PDB file of C-alpha atoms and ligand atoms in Angstrom:
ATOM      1  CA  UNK M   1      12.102   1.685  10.865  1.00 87.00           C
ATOM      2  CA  UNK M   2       8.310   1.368  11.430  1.00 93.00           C
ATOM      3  CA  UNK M   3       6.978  -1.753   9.879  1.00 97.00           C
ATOM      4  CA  UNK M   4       3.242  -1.809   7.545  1.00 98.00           C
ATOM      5  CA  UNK M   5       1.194  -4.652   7.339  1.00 98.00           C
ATOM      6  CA  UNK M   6      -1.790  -3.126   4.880  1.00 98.00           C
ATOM      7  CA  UNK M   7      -4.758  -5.223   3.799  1.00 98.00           C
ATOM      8  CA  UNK M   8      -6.473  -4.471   0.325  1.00 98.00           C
ATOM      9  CA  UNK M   9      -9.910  -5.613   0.677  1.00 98.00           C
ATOM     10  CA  UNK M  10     -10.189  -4.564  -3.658  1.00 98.00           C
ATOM     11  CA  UNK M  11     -13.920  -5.455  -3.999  1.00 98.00           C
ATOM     12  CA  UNK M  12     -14.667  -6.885  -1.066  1.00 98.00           C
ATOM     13  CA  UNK M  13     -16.793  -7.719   1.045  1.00 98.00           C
ATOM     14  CA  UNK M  14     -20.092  -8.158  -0.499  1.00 98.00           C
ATOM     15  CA  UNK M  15     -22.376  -6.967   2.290  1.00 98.00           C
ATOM     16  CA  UNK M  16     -22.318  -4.738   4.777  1.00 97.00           C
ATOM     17  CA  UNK M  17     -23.085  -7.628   7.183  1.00 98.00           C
ATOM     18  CA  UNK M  18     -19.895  -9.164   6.083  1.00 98.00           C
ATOM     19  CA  UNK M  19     -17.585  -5.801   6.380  1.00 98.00           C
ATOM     20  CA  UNK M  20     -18.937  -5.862  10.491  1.00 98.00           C
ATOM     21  CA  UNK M  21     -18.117  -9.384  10.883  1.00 98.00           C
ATOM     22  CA  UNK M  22     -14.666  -9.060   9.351  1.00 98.00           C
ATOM     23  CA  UNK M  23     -14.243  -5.445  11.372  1.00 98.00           C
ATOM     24  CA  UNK M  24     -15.484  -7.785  14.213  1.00 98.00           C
ATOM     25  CA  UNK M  25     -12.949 -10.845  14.321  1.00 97.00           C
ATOM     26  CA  UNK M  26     -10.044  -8.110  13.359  1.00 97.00           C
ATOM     27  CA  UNK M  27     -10.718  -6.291  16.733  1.00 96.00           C
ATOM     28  CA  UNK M  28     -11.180  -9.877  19.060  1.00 95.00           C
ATOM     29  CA  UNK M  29      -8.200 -11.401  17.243  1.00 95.00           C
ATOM     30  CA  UNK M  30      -5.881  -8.486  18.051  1.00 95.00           C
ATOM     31  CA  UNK M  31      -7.204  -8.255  21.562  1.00 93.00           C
ATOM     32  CA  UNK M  32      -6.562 -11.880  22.205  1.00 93.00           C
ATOM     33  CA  UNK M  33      -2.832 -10.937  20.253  1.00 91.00           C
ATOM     34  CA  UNK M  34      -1.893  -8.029  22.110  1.00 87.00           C
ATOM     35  CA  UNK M  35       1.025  -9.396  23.373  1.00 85.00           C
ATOM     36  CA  UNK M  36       2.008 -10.514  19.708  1.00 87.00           C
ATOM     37  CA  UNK M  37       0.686  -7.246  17.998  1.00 91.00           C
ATOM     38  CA  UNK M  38       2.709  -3.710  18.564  1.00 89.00           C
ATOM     39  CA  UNK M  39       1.364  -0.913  17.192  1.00 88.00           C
ATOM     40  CA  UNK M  40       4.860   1.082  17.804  1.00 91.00           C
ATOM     41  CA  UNK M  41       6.209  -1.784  15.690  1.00 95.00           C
ATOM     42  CA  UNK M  42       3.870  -2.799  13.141  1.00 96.00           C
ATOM     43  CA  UNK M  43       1.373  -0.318  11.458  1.00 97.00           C
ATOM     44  CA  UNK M  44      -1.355  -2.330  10.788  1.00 97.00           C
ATOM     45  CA  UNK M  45      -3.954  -0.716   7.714  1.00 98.00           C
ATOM     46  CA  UNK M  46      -7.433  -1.906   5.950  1.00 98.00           C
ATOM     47  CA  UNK M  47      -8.370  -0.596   2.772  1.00 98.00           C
ATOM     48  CA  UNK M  48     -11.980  -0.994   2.075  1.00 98.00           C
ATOM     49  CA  UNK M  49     -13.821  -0.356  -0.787  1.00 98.00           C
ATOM     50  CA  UNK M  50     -15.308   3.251  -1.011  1.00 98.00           C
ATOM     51  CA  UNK M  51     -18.760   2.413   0.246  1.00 98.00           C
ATOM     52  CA  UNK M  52     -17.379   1.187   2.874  1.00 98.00           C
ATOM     53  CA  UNK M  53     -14.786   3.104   4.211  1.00 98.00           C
ATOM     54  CA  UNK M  54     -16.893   5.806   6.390  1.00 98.00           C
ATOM     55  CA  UNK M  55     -18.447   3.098   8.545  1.00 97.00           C
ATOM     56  CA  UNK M  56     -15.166   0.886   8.642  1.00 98.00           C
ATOM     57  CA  UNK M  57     -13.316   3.956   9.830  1.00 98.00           C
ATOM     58  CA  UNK M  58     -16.051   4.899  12.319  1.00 98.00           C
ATOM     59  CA  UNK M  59     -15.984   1.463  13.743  1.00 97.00           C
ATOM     60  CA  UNK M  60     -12.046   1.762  14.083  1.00 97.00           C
ATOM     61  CA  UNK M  61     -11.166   4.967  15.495  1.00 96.00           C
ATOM     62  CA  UNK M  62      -9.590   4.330  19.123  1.00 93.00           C
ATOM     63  CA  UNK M  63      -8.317   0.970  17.667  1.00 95.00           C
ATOM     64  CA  UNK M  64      -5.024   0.844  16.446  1.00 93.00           C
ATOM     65  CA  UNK M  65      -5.989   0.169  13.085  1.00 97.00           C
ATOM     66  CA  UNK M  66      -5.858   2.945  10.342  1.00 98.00           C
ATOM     67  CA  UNK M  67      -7.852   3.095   7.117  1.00 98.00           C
ATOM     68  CA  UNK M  68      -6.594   3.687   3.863  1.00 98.00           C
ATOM     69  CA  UNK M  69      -9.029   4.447   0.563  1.00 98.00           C
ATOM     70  CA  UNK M  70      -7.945   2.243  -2.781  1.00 98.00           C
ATOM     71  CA  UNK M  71      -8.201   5.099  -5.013  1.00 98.00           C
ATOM     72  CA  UNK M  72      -8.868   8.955  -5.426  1.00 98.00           C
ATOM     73  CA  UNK M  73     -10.255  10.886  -8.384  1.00 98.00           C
ATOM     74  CA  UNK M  74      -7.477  12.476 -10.808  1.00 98.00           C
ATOM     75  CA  UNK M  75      -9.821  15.009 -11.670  1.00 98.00           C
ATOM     76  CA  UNK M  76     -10.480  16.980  -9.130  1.00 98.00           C
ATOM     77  CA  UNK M  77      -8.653  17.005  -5.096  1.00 98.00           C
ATOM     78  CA  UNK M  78     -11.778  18.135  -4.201  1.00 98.00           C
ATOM     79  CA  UNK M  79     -15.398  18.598  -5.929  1.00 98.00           C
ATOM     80  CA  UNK M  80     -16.516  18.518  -9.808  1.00 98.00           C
ATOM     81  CA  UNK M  81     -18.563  16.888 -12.639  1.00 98.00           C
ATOM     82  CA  UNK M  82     -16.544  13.712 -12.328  1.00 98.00           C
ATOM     83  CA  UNK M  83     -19.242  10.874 -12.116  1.00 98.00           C
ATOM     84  CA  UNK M  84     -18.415   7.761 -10.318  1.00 97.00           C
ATOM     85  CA  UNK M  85     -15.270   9.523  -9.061  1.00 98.00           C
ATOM     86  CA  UNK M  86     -14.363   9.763  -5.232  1.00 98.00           C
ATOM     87  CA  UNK M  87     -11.958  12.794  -4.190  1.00 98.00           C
ATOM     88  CA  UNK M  88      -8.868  13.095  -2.179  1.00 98.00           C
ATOM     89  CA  UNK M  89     -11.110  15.463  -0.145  1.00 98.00           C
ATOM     90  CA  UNK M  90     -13.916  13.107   0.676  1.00 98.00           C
ATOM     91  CA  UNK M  91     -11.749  10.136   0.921  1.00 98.00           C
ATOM     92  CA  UNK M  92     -10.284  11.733   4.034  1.00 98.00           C
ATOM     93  CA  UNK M  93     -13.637  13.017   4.807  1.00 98.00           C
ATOM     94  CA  UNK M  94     -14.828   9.376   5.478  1.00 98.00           C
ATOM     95  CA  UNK M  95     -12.085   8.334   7.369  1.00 98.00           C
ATOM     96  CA  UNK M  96      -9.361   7.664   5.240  1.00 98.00           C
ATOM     97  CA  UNK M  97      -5.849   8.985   6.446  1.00 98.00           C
ATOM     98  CA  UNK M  98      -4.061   7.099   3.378  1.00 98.00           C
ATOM     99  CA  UNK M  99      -4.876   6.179  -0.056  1.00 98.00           C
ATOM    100  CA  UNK M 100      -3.442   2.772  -2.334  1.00 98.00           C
ATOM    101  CA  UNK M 101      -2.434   4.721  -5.922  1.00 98.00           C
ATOM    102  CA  UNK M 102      -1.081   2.678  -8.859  1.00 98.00           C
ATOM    103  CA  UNK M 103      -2.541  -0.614  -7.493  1.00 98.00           C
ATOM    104  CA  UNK M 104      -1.982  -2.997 -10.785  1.00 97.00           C
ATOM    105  CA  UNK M 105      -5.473  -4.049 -10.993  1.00 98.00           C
ATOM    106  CA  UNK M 106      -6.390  -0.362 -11.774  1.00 97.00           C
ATOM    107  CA  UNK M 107      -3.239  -0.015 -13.928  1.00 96.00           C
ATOM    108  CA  UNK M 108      -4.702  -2.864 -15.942  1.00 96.00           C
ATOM    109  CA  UNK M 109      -8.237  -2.357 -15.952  1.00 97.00           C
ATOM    110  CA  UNK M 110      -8.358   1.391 -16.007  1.00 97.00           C
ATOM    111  CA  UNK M 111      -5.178   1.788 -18.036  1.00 96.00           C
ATOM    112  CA  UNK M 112      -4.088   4.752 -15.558  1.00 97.00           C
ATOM    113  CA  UNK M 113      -1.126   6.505 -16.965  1.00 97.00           C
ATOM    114  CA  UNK M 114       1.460   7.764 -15.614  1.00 97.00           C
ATOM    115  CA  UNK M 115      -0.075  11.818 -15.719  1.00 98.00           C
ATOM    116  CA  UNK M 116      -3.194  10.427 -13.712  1.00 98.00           C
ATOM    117  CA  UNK M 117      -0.970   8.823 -10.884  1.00 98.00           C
ATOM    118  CA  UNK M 118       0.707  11.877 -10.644  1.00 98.00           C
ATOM    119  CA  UNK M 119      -2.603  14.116 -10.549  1.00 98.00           C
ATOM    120  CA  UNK M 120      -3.789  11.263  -8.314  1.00 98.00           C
ATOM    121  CA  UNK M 121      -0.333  11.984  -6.039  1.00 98.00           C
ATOM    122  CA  UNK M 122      -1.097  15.659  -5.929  1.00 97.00           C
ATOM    123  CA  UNK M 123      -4.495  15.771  -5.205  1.00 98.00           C
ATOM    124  CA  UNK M 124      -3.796  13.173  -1.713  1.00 98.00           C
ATOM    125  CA  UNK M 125      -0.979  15.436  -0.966  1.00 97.00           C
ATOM    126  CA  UNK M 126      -2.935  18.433  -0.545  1.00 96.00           C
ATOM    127  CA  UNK M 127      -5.343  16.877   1.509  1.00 97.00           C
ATOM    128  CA  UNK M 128      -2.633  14.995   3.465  1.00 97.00           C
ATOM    129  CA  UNK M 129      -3.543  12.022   2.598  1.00 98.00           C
ATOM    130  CA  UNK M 130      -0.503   9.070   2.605  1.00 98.00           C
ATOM    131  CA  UNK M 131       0.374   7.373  -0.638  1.00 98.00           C
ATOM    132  CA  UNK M 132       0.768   3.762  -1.011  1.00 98.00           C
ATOM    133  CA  UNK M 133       2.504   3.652  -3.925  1.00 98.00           C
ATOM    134  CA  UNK M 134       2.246   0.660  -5.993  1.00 98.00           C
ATOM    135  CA  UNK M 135       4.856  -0.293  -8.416  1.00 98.00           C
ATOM    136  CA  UNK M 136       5.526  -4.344 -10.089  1.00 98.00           C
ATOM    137  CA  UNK M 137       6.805  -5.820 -13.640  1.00 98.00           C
ATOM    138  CA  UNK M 138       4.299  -8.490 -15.058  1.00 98.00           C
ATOM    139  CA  UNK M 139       5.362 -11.970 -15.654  1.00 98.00           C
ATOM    140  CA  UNK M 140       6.602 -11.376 -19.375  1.00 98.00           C
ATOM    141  CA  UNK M 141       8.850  -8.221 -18.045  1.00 98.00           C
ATOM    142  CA  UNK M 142      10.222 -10.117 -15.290  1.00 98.00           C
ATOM    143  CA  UNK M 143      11.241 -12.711 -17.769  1.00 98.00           C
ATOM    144  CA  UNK M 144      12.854 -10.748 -19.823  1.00 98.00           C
ATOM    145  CA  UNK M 145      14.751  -9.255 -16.596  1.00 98.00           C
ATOM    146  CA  UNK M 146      13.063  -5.759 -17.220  1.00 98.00           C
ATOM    147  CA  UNK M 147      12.176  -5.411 -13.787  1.00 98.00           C
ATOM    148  CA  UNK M 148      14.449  -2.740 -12.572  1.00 98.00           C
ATOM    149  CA  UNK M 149      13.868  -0.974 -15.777  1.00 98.00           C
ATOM    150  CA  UNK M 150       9.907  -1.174 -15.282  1.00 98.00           C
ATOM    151  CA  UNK M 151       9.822   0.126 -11.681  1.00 98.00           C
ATOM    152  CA  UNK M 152      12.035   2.992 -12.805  1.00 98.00           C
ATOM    153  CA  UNK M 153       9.504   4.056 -15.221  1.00 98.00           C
ATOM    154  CA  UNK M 154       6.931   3.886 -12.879  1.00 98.00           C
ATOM    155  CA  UNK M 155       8.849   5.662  -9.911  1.00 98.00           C
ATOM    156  CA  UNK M 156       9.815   8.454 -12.323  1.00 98.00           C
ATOM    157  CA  UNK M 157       6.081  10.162 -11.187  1.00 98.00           C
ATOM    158  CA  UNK M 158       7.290  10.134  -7.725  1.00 97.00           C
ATOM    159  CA  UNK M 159       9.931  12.015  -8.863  1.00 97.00           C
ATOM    160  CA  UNK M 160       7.848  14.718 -10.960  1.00 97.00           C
ATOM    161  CA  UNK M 161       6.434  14.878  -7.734  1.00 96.00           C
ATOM    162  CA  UNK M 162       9.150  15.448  -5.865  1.00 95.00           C
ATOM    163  CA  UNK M 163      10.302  17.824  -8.383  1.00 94.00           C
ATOM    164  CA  UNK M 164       7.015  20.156  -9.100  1.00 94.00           C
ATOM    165  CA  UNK M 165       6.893  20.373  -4.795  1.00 92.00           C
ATOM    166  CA  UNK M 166      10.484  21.216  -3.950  1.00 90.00           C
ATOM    167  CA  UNK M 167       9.957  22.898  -0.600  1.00 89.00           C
ATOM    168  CA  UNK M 168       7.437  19.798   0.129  1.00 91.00           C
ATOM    169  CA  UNK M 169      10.082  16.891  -0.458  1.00 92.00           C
ATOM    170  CA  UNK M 170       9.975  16.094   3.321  1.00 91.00           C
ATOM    171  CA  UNK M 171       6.279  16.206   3.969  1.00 92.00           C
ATOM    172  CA  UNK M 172       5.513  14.113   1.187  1.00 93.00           C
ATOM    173  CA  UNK M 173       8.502  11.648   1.993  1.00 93.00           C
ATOM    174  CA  UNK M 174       7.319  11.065   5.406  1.00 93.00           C
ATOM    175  CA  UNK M 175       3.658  10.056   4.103  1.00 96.00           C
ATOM    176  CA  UNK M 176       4.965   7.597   0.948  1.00 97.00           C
ATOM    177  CA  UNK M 177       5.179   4.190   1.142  1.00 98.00           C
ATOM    178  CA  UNK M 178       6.378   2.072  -1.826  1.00 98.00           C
ATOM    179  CA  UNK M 179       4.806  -1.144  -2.346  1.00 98.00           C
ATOM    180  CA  UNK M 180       6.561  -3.541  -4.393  1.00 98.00           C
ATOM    181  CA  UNK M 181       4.295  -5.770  -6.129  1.00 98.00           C
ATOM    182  CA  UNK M 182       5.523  -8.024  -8.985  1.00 98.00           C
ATOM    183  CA  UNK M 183       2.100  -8.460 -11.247  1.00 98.00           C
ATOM    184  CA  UNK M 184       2.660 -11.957 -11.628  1.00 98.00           C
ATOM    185  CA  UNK M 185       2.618 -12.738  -7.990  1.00 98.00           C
ATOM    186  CA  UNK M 186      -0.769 -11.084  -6.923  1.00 98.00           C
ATOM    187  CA  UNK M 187      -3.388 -13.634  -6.000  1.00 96.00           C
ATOM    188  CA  UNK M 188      -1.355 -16.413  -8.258  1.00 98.00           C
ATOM    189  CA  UNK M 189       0.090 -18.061  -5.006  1.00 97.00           C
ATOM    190  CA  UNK M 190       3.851 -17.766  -7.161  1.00 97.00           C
ATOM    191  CA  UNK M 191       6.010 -15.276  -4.969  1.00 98.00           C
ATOM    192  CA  UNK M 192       9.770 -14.428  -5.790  1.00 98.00           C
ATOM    193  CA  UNK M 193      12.307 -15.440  -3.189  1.00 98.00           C
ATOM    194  CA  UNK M 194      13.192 -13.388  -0.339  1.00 98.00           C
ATOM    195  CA  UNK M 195      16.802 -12.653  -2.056  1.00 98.00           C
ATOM    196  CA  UNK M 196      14.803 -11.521  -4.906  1.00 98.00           C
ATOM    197  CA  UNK M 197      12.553  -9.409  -3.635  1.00 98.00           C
ATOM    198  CA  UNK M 198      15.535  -7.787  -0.963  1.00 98.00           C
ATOM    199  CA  UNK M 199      17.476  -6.775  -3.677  1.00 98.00           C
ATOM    200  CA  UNK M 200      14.901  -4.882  -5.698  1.00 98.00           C
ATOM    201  CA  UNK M 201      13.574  -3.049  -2.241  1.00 98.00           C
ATOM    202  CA  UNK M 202      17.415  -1.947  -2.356  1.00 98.00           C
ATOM    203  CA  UNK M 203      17.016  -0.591  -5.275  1.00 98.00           C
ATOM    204  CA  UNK M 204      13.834   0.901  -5.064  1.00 98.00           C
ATOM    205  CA  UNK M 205      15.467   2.308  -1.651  1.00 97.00           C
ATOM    206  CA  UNK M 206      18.520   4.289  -3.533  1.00 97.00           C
ATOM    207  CA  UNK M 207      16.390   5.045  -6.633  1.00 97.00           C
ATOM    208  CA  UNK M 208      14.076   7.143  -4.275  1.00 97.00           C
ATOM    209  CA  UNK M 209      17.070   8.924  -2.413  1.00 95.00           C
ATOM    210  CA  UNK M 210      18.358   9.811  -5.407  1.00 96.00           C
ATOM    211  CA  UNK M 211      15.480  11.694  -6.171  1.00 96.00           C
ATOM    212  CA  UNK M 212      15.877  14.460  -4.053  1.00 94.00           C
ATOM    213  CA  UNK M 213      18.570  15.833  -1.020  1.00 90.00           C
ATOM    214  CA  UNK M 214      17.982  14.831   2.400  1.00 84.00           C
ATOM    215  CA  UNK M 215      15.357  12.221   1.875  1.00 91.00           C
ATOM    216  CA  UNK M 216      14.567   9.763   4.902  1.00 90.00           C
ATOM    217  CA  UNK M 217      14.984   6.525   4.031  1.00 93.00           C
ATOM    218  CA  UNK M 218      11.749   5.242   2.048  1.00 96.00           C
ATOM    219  CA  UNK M 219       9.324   2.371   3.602  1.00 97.00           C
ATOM    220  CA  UNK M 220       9.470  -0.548   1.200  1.00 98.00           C
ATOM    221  CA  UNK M 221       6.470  -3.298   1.139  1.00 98.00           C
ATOM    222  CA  UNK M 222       6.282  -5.932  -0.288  1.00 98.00           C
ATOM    223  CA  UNK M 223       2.968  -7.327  -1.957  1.00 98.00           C
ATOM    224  CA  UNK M 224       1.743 -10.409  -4.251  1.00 98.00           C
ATOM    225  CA  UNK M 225       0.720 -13.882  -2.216  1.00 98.00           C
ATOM    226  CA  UNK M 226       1.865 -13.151   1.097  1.00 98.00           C
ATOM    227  CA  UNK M 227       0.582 -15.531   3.639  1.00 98.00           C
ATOM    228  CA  UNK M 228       1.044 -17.402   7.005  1.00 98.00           C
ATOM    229  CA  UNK M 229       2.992 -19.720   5.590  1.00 98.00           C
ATOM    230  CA  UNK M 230       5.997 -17.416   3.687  1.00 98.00           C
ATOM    231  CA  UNK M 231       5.141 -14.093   6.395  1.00 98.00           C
ATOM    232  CA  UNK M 232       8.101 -15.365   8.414  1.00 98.00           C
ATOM    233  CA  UNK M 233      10.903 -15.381   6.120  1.00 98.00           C
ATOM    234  CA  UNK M 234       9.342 -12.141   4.099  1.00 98.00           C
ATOM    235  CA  UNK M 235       9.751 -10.201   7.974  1.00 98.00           C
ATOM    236  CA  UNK M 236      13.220 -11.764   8.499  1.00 98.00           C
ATOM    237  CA  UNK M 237      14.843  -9.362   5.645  1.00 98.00           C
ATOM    238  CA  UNK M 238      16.263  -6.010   6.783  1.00 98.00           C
ATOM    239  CA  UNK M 239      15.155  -4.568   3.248  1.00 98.00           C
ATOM    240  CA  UNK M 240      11.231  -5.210   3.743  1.00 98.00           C
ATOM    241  CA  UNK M 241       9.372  -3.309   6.045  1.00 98.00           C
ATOM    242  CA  UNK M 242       5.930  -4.380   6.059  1.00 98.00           C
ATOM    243  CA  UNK M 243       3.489  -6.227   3.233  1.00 98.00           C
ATOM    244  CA  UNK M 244       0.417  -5.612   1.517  1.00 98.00           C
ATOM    245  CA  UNK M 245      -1.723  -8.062   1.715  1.00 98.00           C
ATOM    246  CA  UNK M 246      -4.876  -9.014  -0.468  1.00 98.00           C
ATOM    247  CA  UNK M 247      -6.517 -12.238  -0.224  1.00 98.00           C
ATOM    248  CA  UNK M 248      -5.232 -13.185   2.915  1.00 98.00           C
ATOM    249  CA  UNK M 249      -6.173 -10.332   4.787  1.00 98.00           C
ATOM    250  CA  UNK M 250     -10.153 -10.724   4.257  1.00 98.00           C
ATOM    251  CA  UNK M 251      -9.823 -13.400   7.210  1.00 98.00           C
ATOM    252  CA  UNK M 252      -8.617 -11.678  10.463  1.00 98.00           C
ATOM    253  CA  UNK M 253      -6.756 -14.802  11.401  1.00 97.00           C
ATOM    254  CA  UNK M 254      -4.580 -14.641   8.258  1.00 98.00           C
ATOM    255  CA  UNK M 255      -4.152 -11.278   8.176  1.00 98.00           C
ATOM    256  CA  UNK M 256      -3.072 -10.904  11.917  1.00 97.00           C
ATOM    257  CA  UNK M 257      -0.621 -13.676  12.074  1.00 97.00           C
ATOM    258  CA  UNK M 258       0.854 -11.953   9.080  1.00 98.00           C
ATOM    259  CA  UNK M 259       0.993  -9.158  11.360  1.00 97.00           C
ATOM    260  CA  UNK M 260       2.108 -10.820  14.020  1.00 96.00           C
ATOM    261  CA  UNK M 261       5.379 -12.443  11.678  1.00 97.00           C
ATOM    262  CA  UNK M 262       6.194  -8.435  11.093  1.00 97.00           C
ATOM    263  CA  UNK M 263       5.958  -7.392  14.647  1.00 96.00           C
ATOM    264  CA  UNK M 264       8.064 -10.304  15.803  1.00 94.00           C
ATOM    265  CA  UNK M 265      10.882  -9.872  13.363  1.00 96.00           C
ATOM    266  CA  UNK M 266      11.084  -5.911  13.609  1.00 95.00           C
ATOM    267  CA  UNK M 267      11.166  -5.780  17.406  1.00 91.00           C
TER     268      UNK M 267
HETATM  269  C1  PEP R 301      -2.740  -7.091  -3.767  1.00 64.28           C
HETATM  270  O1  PEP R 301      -3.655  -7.134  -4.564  1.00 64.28           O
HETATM  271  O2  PEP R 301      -2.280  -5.988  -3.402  1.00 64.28           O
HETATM  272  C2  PEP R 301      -2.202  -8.344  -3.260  1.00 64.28           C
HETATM  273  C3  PEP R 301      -1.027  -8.332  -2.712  1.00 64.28           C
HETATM  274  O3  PEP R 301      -2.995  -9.468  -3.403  1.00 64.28           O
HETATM  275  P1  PEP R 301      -2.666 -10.966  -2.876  1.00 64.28           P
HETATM  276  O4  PEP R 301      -2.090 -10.841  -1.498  1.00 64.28           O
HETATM  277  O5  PEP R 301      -3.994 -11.647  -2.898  1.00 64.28           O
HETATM  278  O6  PEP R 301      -1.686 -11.542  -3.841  1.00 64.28           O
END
């Protein structure tokens, strides 16, 4: 299986200036890794913030780099009187060919429910968009040992999906990617161990297949403090295909030997 190594830029960088130089030290660092870096191995992603994603995605077609949005509109796939809102539509207008949905920071600060993720799901399929789909328990639930219980609930609208679309199970299979992303571990430096984290991807794995007949086996990611020091032993498990990657992957030098861990261990 294909491995992902996304970066989620969230609100960042502050200046355009700074988006070029970052776009700038991705492209020298992975021609100075290209023996290290395989595209047919590795999938590496940015997602940058809305403003920026036309001219990131200009700047990075013929690289092997792909760009994802953060978000789409619920609203509308398309156009409307939806202020502030971006579209599925004009998402992959600029540039994007994926799109992050359920990231925790806009479960939490835009309290999106489980109806909007799954207009949000619609909407990118029927522009053929690719969902990142991000599921995680916060600290308190994983404490409690809710975890499996919590990502169930939240992969239940991948299976509303699944079950609205019938004759679309495939397609939309083939463009999802689950990113498992325990709430207490993003940008806290506290990550759970590799055992840990293998045995939920299983899960999340058969809870998927059992959502529909036929269904290729899911990509699993895992995301929440992933750096340059744990990359290696995150790659090493069979169960984790890729990571997304926040802090670490606004330096190119971070983000590519994260990469490069990935590459390594899938080849
Ligand atoms: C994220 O926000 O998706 C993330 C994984 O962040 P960080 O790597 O900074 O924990």
């Amino acid at each position: 299986m294909q491995a992902w190594v996304i970066g989620n830029w969230k609100q960042n960088p502050a200046t355009t200036n700074e988006v070029n130089e970052l776009i700038d030290s991705l492209l020298s660092a992975i021609d100075e890794r290209s023996n290290d870096l395989n595209p047919d191995i590795c999938q590496l992603m940015v997602a940058p913030t809305a403003i920026h994603l036309a001219a990131v995605s200009a700047r990075l077609q013929q690289t092997p780099l792909l760009c994802a949005a953060q978000d789409i509109s619920a609203h509308s796939g398309t156009t409307g009187a939806y202020t502030g809102d971006c579209s599925a539509q004009q998402m992959a207008d600029a540039g994007a060919s994926w799109t992050l949905l359920g990231h925790s920071e806009r479960r939490q600060y835009h309290q999106e429910s489980a109806d909007e993720l799954l207009q949000k799901l619609t909407h990118a399929q029927a522009q053929q968009l690719g969902v990142i789909f991000c599921i995680g328990e916060t600290q308190a639930q994983y404490d409690a040992k809710q975890t499996l219980e919590v990502l169930n609930e939240q992969l239940a609208v991948i299976k509303e999906l699944l079950t609205q679309q019938p004759k679309l199970v495939k397609t939309i299979a083939e463009r999802l990617i689950i990113a498992y992303e325990p709430v207490w571990a993003i940008g806290t430096g506290k990550v759970p161990t590799v055992s840990e984290v293998s045995a939920t991807h299983e899960h999340i794995k058969q809870t998927v297949a059992s959502f529909a007949d036929e269904l290729p086996e899911i990509t699993v990611l895992y995301g929440g403090s992933v750096n340059t020091d744990n990359a290696d032993s995150f790659a090493a498990s069979p169960m984790i295909d890729g990571a997304l990657v926040g802090g670490a992957s606004l330096k190119a030098e971070s983000f590519l030997t994260i990469a490069s861990a990935f590459s390594r261990a899938k080849a």
